[in-house]
Amino acid sequence: MYRSDRGRFLWWWCLCLATLTGLLCMIAKWGPAGAFVCVLLAALSAVVVASAVWSGNDSRQGVKGIGRAMLASMVLGPAAIGLIGAFGFGGVLIVLTLTVTAPALVELVRARWFTAKDPAPQDLPEVGFLSDEELCLAWRRSFLLLEAARSAQARLTVVEERQRYLDELYRRSPDGVAAWLAAGALASGNPLPYVGDDDDRHTD
């Protein structure tokens, strides 16, 4: 997503300026009648495309989607044509720049990018073979992995991993885990001082 409202505001300001410029260029180049015909064609095209896209949705949602697409196309489509007609390649660059920097598109690309960047689940060692120190260290490291996870699937994988660590800690030292929790255990905390000193825990 955009890192600040300032960036989003700047994009909308540029879009409004480019749209107004494009519409004025269209009227100046083809006259009011030509601009009207272009707006009408853009609206009809938007209705056809939007009807196909929202045909399977709820009727009220579909009508709203078609209406938004029609209004946007009636303004943005002719404005883009006016910019390209008036400035040629420069107009193409303006239209492409505003398109690829649109907040919705940027958010979508970033979401997909971070999902792809999530590390694939790795084969984990059997927790029963870890020492107390190794198990507690794995618990603390898993918190950092959870913080770094970008997708729901990656977070779920780490949560399941942390549950395995916690279950093993409880199996070894139920009293120690209970004392740790009673002391206000943090998700990133170290349970070793509580479970490592439990002489009554069961180990393999």
PDB file of C-alpha atoms in Angstrom:
ATOM      1  CA  MET A   1       0.000   0.000   0.000  1.00  0.00           C
ATOM      2  CA  TYR A   2       1.023   3.599  -0.214  1.00  0.00           C
ATOM      3  CA  ARG A   3       3.291   4.413   2.719  1.00  0.00           C
ATOM      4  CA  SER A   4       1.533   7.715   3.469  1.00  0.00           C
ATOM      5  CA  ASP A   5      -1.652   9.575   2.715  1.00  0.00           C
ATOM      6  CA  ARG A   6       0.507  12.221   1.043  1.00  0.00           C
ATOM      7  CA  GLY A   7       1.445   9.837  -1.763  1.00  0.00           C
ATOM      8  CA  ARG A   8      -2.169   8.858  -2.306  1.00  0.00           C
ATOM      9  CA  PHE A   9      -3.266  12.500  -2.310  1.00  0.00           C
ATOM     10  CA  LEU A  10      -0.533  13.395  -4.794  1.00  0.00           C
ATOM     11  CA  TRP A  11      -1.666  10.618  -7.139  1.00  0.00           C
ATOM     12  CA  TRP A  12      -5.291  11.776  -7.015  1.00  0.00           C
ATOM     13  CA  TRP A  13      -4.239  15.372  -7.579  1.00  0.00           C
ATOM     14  CA  CYS A  14      -2.217  14.361 -10.661  1.00  0.00           C
ATOM     15  CA  LEU A  15      -5.119  12.241 -11.913  1.00  0.00           C
ATOM     16  CA  CYS A  16      -7.564  15.128 -11.607  1.00  0.00           C
ATOM     17  CA  LEU A  17      -5.173  17.511 -13.343  1.00  0.00           C
ATOM     18  CA  ALA A  18      -4.480  15.042 -16.163  1.00  0.00           C
ATOM     19  CA  THR A  19      -8.201  14.283 -16.550  1.00  0.00           C
ATOM     20  CA  LEU A  20      -9.146  17.945 -16.791  1.00  0.00           C
ATOM     21  CA  THR A  21      -6.329  18.596 -19.261  1.00  0.00           C
ATOM     22  CA  GLY A  22      -7.323  15.606 -21.375  1.00  0.00           C
ATOM     23  CA  LEU A  23     -10.980  16.607 -21.528  1.00  0.00           C
ATOM     24  CA  LEU A  24     -10.094  20.165 -22.517  1.00  0.00           C
ATOM     25  CA  CYS A  25      -7.740  18.824 -25.203  1.00  0.00           C
ATOM     26  CA  MET A  26     -10.488  16.583 -26.550  1.00  0.00           C
ATOM     27  CA  ILE A  27     -12.985  19.434 -26.755  1.00  0.00           C
ATOM     28  CA  ALA A  28     -10.414  21.695 -28.399  1.00  0.00           C
ATOM     29  CA  LYS A  29      -9.405  19.047 -30.954  1.00  0.00           C
ATOM     30  CA  TRP A  30     -12.750  17.456 -31.869  1.00  0.00           C
ATOM     31  CA  GLY A  31     -15.295  19.953 -30.554  1.00  0.00           C
ATOM     32  CA  PRO A  32     -18.166  19.408 -28.101  1.00  0.00           C
ATOM     33  CA  ALA A  33     -19.966  17.015 -30.462  1.00  0.00           C
ATOM     34  CA  GLY A  34     -16.918  14.793 -30.888  1.00  0.00           C
ATOM     35  CA  ALA A  35     -16.288  14.809 -27.145  1.00  0.00           C
ATOM     36  CA  PHE A  36     -19.899  13.825 -26.483  1.00  0.00           C
ATOM     37  CA  VAL A  37     -19.717  10.905 -28.909  1.00  0.00           C
ATOM     38  CA  CYS A  38     -16.480   9.715 -27.278  1.00  0.00           C
ATOM     39  CA  VAL A  39     -18.010   9.908 -23.807  1.00  0.00           C
ATOM     40  CA  LEU A  40     -21.073   8.002 -24.977  1.00  0.00           C
ATOM     41  CA  LEU A  41     -18.993   5.232 -26.576  1.00  0.00           C
ATOM     42  CA  ALA A  42     -16.823   4.929 -23.466  1.00  0.00           C
ATOM     43  CA  ALA A  43     -19.897   4.625 -21.268  1.00  0.00           C
ATOM     44  CA  LEU A  44     -21.448   1.941 -23.460  1.00  0.00           C
ATOM     45  CA  SER A  45     -18.199  -0.014 -23.545  1.00  0.00           C
ATOM     46  CA  ALA A  46     -17.953   0.180 -19.754  1.00  0.00           C
ATOM     47  CA  VAL A  47     -21.497  -1.118 -19.365  1.00  0.00           C
ATOM     48  CA  VAL A  48     -20.782  -4.132 -21.581  1.00  0.00           C
ATOM     49  CA  VAL A  49     -17.521  -5.028 -19.817  1.00  0.00           C
ATOM     50  CA  ALA A  50     -18.833  -4.380 -16.315  1.00  0.00           C
ATOM     51  CA  SER A  51     -21.990  -6.410 -16.968  1.00  0.00           C
ATOM     52  CA  ALA A  52     -19.860  -9.412 -17.905  1.00  0.00           C
ATOM     53  CA  VAL A  53     -17.620  -9.003 -14.856  1.00  0.00           C
ATOM     54  CA  TRP A  54     -20.364  -8.527 -12.266  1.00  0.00           C
ATOM     55  CA  SER A  55     -22.929 -10.853 -13.807  1.00  0.00           C
ATOM     56  CA  GLY A  56     -22.407 -13.483 -11.100  1.00  0.00           C
ATOM     57  CA  ASN A  57     -22.539 -11.083  -8.160  1.00  0.00           C
ATOM     58  CA  ASP A  58     -25.412  -9.861  -6.037  1.00  0.00           C
ATOM     59  CA  SER A  59     -27.757  -7.687  -8.113  1.00  0.00           C
ATOM     60  CA  ARG A  60     -27.337  -4.575  -5.951  1.00  0.00           C
ATOM     61  CA  GLN A  61     -23.556  -4.953  -5.895  1.00  0.00           C
ATOM     62  CA  GLY A  62     -23.559  -5.549  -9.653  1.00  0.00           C
ATOM     63  CA  VAL A  63     -25.571  -2.410 -10.365  1.00  0.00           C
ATOM     64  CA  LYS A  64     -23.229  -0.338  -8.188  1.00  0.00           C
ATOM     65  CA  GLY A  65     -20.189  -1.811  -9.916  1.00  0.00           C
ATOM     66  CA  ILE A  66     -21.606  -1.110 -13.371  1.00  0.00           C
ATOM     67  CA  GLY A  67     -22.483   2.434 -12.346  1.00  0.00           C
ATOM     68  CA  ARG A  68     -19.002   3.137 -11.006  1.00  0.00           C
ATOM     69  CA  ALA A  69     -17.334   1.670 -14.076  1.00  0.00           C
ATOM     70  CA  MET A  70     -19.596   3.667 -16.405  1.00  0.00           C
ATOM     71  CA  LEU A  71     -18.940   6.967 -14.612  1.00  0.00           C
ATOM     72  CA  ALA A  72     -15.192   6.352 -14.496  1.00  0.00           C
ATOM     73  CA  SER A  73     -15.060   5.429 -18.174  1.00  0.00           C
ATOM     74  CA  MET A  74     -17.144   8.434 -19.202  1.00  0.00           C
ATOM     75  CA  VAL A  75     -14.473  10.694 -17.711  1.00  0.00           C
ATOM     76  CA  LEU A  76     -11.166   8.812 -17.788  1.00  0.00           C
ATOM     77  CA  GLY A  77     -11.530   7.201 -21.204  1.00  0.00           C
ATOM     78  CA  PRO A  78     -12.130  10.429 -23.154  1.00  0.00           C
ATOM     79  CA  ALA A  79      -9.481  12.212 -21.048  1.00  0.00           C
ATOM     80  CA  ALA A  80      -6.905   9.574 -21.970  1.00  0.00           C
ATOM     81  CA  ILE A  81      -7.821   9.869 -25.640  1.00  0.00           C
ATOM     82  CA  GLY A  82      -7.560  13.659 -25.419  1.00  0.00           C
ATOM     83  CA  LEU A  83      -4.090  13.482 -23.837  1.00  0.00           C
ATOM     84  CA  ILE A  84      -2.817  11.010 -26.430  1.00  0.00           C
ATOM     85  CA  GLY A  85      -4.361  12.986 -29.288  1.00  0.00           C
ATOM     86  CA  ALA A  86      -2.842  16.241 -28.089  1.00  0.00           C
ATOM     87  CA  PHE A  87       0.576  15.102 -26.864  1.00  0.00           C
ATOM     88  CA  GLY A  88       1.156  11.879 -28.772  1.00  0.00           C
ATOM     89  CA  PHE A  89       3.780   9.699 -27.087  1.00  0.00           C
ATOM     90  CA  GLY A  90       3.926  12.109 -24.149  1.00  0.00           C
ATOM     91  CA  GLY A  91       0.229  11.548 -23.578  1.00  0.00           C
ATOM     92  CA  VAL A  92       0.781   7.787 -23.671  1.00  0.00           C
ATOM     93  CA  LEU A  93       3.460   8.130 -20.989  1.00  0.00           C
ATOM     94  CA  ILE A  94       1.143  10.207 -18.792  1.00  0.00           C
ATOM     95  CA  VAL A  95      -1.674   7.661 -19.075  1.00  0.00           C
ATOM     96  CA  LEU A  96       0.640   4.706 -18.406  1.00  0.00           C
ATOM     97  CA  THR A  97       2.299   6.418 -15.437  1.00  0.00           C
ATOM     98  CA  LEU A  98      -1.016   7.202 -13.774  1.00  0.00           C
ATOM     99  CA  THR A  99      -2.216   3.659 -14.453  1.00  0.00           C
ATOM    100  CA  VAL A 100       0.767   1.763 -13.023  1.00  0.00           C
ATOM    101  CA  THR A 101       0.955   4.042  -9.961  1.00  0.00           C
ATOM    102  CA  ALA A 102      -2.744   3.752  -9.107  1.00  0.00           C
ATOM    103  CA  PRO A 103      -3.075   3.003  -5.361  1.00  0.00           C
ATOM    104  CA  ALA A 104      -5.302  -0.036  -5.926  1.00  0.00           C
ATOM    105  CA  LEU A 105      -2.854  -1.539  -8.428  1.00  0.00           C
ATOM    106  CA  VAL A 106       0.147  -0.786  -6.207  1.00  0.00           C
ATOM    107  CA  GLU A 107      -1.533  -2.503  -3.245  1.00  0.00           C
ATOM    108  CA  LEU A 108      -2.381  -5.551  -5.360  1.00  0.00           C
ATOM    109  CA  VAL A 109       1.160  -5.890  -6.726  1.00  0.00           C
ATOM    110  CA  ARG A 110       2.725  -5.488  -3.289  1.00  0.00           C
ATOM    111  CA  ALA A 111       0.384  -8.064  -1.775  1.00  0.00           C
ATOM    112  CA  ARG A 112       1.287 -10.591  -4.473  1.00  0.00           C
ATOM    113  CA  TRP A 113       4.990  -9.757  -4.218  1.00  0.00           C
ATOM    114  CA  PHE A 114       5.134 -10.251  -0.459  1.00  0.00           C
ATOM    115  CA  THR A 115       3.148 -13.464  -0.777  1.00  0.00           C
ATOM    116  CA  ALA A 116       5.693 -14.762  -3.272  1.00  0.00           C
ATOM    117  CA  LYS A 117       8.547 -13.655  -1.003  1.00  0.00           C
ATOM    118  CA  ASP A 118       7.294 -15.673   1.959  1.00  0.00           C
ATOM    119  CA  PRO A 119       9.719 -18.514   2.619  1.00  0.00           C
ATOM    120  CA  ALA A 120       8.488 -21.975   1.798  1.00  0.00           C
ATOM    121  CA  PRO A 121       7.789 -24.174   4.819  1.00  0.00           C
ATOM    122  CA  GLN A 122      10.897 -26.057   5.851  1.00  0.00           C
ATOM    123  CA  ASP A 123      11.213 -29.512   7.292  1.00  0.00           C
ATOM    124  CA  LEU A 124      11.433 -29.049  11.025  1.00  0.00           C
ATOM    125  CA  PRO A 125      13.366 -31.336  13.386  1.00  0.00           C
ATOM    126  CA  GLU A 126      11.355 -33.458  15.773  1.00  0.00           C
ATOM    127  CA  VAL A 127      10.835 -31.248  18.784  1.00  0.00           C
ATOM    128  CA  GLY A 128      11.348 -34.204  21.081  1.00  0.00           C
ATOM    129  CA  PHE A 129      15.020 -34.369  20.100  1.00  0.00           C
ATOM    130  CA  LEU A 130      15.695 -30.717  20.932  1.00  0.00           C
ATOM    131  CA  SER A 131      17.295 -29.741  24.182  1.00  0.00           C
ATOM    132  CA  ASP A 132      15.491 -27.324  26.455  1.00  0.00           C
ATOM    133  CA  GLU A 133      17.702 -24.467  25.290  1.00  0.00           C
ATOM    134  CA  GLU A 134      17.216 -25.368  21.615  1.00  0.00           C
ATOM    135  CA  LEU A 135      13.471 -25.672  22.059  1.00  0.00           C
ATOM    136  CA  CYS A 136      13.184 -22.299  23.786  1.00  0.00           C
ATOM    137  CA  LEU A 137      15.413 -20.696  21.162  1.00  0.00           C
ATOM    138  CA  ALA A 138      13.235 -22.160  18.396  1.00  0.00           C
ATOM    139  CA  TRP A 139      10.175 -20.720  20.179  1.00  0.00           C
ATOM    140  CA  ARG A 140      11.697 -17.241  20.269  1.00  0.00           C
ATOM    141  CA  ARG A 141      12.875 -17.407  16.649  1.00  0.00           C
ATOM    142  CA  SER A 142       9.422 -18.491  15.514  1.00  0.00           C
ATOM    143  CA  PHE A 143       8.048 -15.188  16.823  1.00  0.00           C
ATOM    144  CA  LEU A 144      10.344 -13.312  14.451  1.00  0.00           C
ATOM    145  CA  LEU A 145       9.180 -15.560  11.597  1.00  0.00           C
ATOM    146  CA  LEU A 146       5.583 -14.793  12.502  1.00  0.00           C
ATOM    147  CA  GLU A 147       6.274 -11.057  12.434  1.00  0.00           C
ATOM    148  CA  ALA A 148       7.949 -11.380   9.023  1.00  0.00           C
ATOM    149  CA  ALA A 149       5.214 -13.531   7.447  1.00  0.00           C
ATOM    150  CA  ARG A 150       3.366 -11.663   4.688  1.00  0.00           C
ATOM    151  CA  SER A 151       0.621 -14.090   3.723  1.00  0.00           C
ATOM    152  CA  ALA A 152      -2.111 -15.838   5.685  1.00  0.00           C
ATOM    153  CA  GLN A 153      -0.735 -19.253   4.726  1.00  0.00           C
ATOM    154  CA  ALA A 154       2.760 -18.364   5.942  1.00  0.00           C
ATOM    155  CA  ARG A 155       1.378 -17.063   9.241  1.00  0.00           C
ATOM    156  CA  LEU A 156      -0.692 -20.206   9.710  1.00  0.00           C
ATOM    157  CA  THR A 157       2.386 -22.362   9.148  1.00  0.00           C
ATOM    158  CA  VAL A 158       4.358 -20.488  11.798  1.00  0.00           C
ATOM    159  CA  VAL A 159       1.431 -20.565  14.242  1.00  0.00           C
ATOM    160  CA  GLU A 160       1.233 -24.350  13.875  1.00  0.00           C
ATOM    161  CA  GLU A 161       4.990 -24.565  14.413  1.00  0.00           C
ATOM    162  CA  ARG A 162       4.753 -22.475  17.584  1.00  0.00           C
ATOM    163  CA  GLN A 163       1.957 -24.715  18.838  1.00  0.00           C
ATOM    164  CA  ARG A 164       4.249 -27.727  18.460  1.00  0.00           C
ATOM    165  CA  TYR A 165       6.936 -25.994  20.514  1.00  0.00           C
ATOM    166  CA  LEU A 166       4.462 -24.991  23.218  1.00  0.00           C
ATOM    167  CA  ASP A 167       2.982 -28.494  23.414  1.00  0.00           C
ATOM    168  CA  GLU A 168       6.449 -29.985  23.825  1.00  0.00           C
ATOM    169  CA  LEU A 169       7.340 -27.461  26.506  1.00  0.00           C
ATOM    170  CA  TYR A 170       4.180 -28.350  28.375  1.00  0.00           C
ATOM    171  CA  ARG A 171       4.849 -32.068  27.984  1.00  0.00           C
ATOM    172  CA  ARG A 172       8.282 -31.657  29.518  1.00  0.00           C
ATOM    173  CA  SER A 173       7.362 -29.216  32.265  1.00  0.00           C
ATOM    174  CA  PRO A 174       3.644 -28.528  32.813  1.00  0.00           C
ATOM    175  CA  ASP A 175       4.327 -26.754  36.104  1.00  0.00           C
ATOM    176  CA  GLY A 176       7.060 -24.644  34.527  1.00  0.00           C
ATOM    177  CA  VAL A 177       4.821 -23.596  31.614  1.00  0.00           C
ATOM    178  CA  ALA A 178       2.006 -22.802  34.044  1.00  0.00           C
ATOM    179  CA  ALA A 179       4.364 -20.647  36.109  1.00  0.00           C
ATOM    180  CA  TRP A 180       5.635 -18.919  32.969  1.00  0.00           C
ATOM    181  CA  LEU A 181       2.097 -18.135  31.837  1.00  0.00           C
ATOM    182  CA  ALA A 182       1.132 -16.938  35.304  1.00  0.00           C
ATOM    183  CA  ALA A 183       4.108 -14.581  35.259  1.00  0.00           C
ATOM    184  CA  GLY A 184       2.714 -12.876  32.150  1.00  0.00           C
ATOM    185  CA  ALA A 185       4.473 -14.804  29.391  1.00  0.00           C
ATOM    186  CA  LEU A 186       5.059 -12.798  26.226  1.00  0.00           C
ATOM    187  CA  ALA A 187       4.734 -14.234  22.743  1.00  0.00           C
ATOM    188  CA  SER A 188       8.392 -13.340  22.220  1.00  0.00           C
ATOM    189  CA  GLY A 189       9.479 -14.257  25.748  1.00  0.00           C
ATOM    190  CA  ASN A 190      11.957 -16.890  26.868  1.00  0.00           C
ATOM    191  CA  PRO A 191      10.420 -19.752  28.900  1.00  0.00           C
ATOM    192  CA  LEU A 192      13.797 -21.365  29.636  1.00  0.00           C
ATOM    193  CA  PRO A 193      14.140 -19.977  33.191  1.00  0.00           C
ATOM    194  CA  TYR A 194      10.878 -21.730  34.068  1.00  0.00           C
ATOM    195  CA  VAL A 195      11.042 -25.011  32.166  1.00  0.00           C
ATOM    196  CA  GLY A 196      14.790 -25.530  32.249  1.00  0.00           C
ATOM    197  CA  ASP A 197      14.881 -25.832  36.032  1.00  0.00           C
ATOM    198  CA  ASP A 198      12.032 -28.269  36.321  1.00  0.00           C
ATOM    199  CA  ASP A 199      13.610 -31.478  37.625  1.00  0.00           C
ATOM    200  CA  ASP A 200      10.338 -33.370  37.494  1.00  0.00           C
ATOM    201  CA  ARG A 201       9.682 -33.043  33.768  1.00  0.00           C
ATOM    202  CA  HIS A 202       9.604 -36.135  31.613  1.00  0.00           C
ATOM    203  CA  THR A 203      12.316 -36.375  28.961  1.00  0.00           C
ATOM    204  CA  ASP A 204      13.094 -39.006  26.391  1.00  0.00           C
TER     205      ASP A 204
END
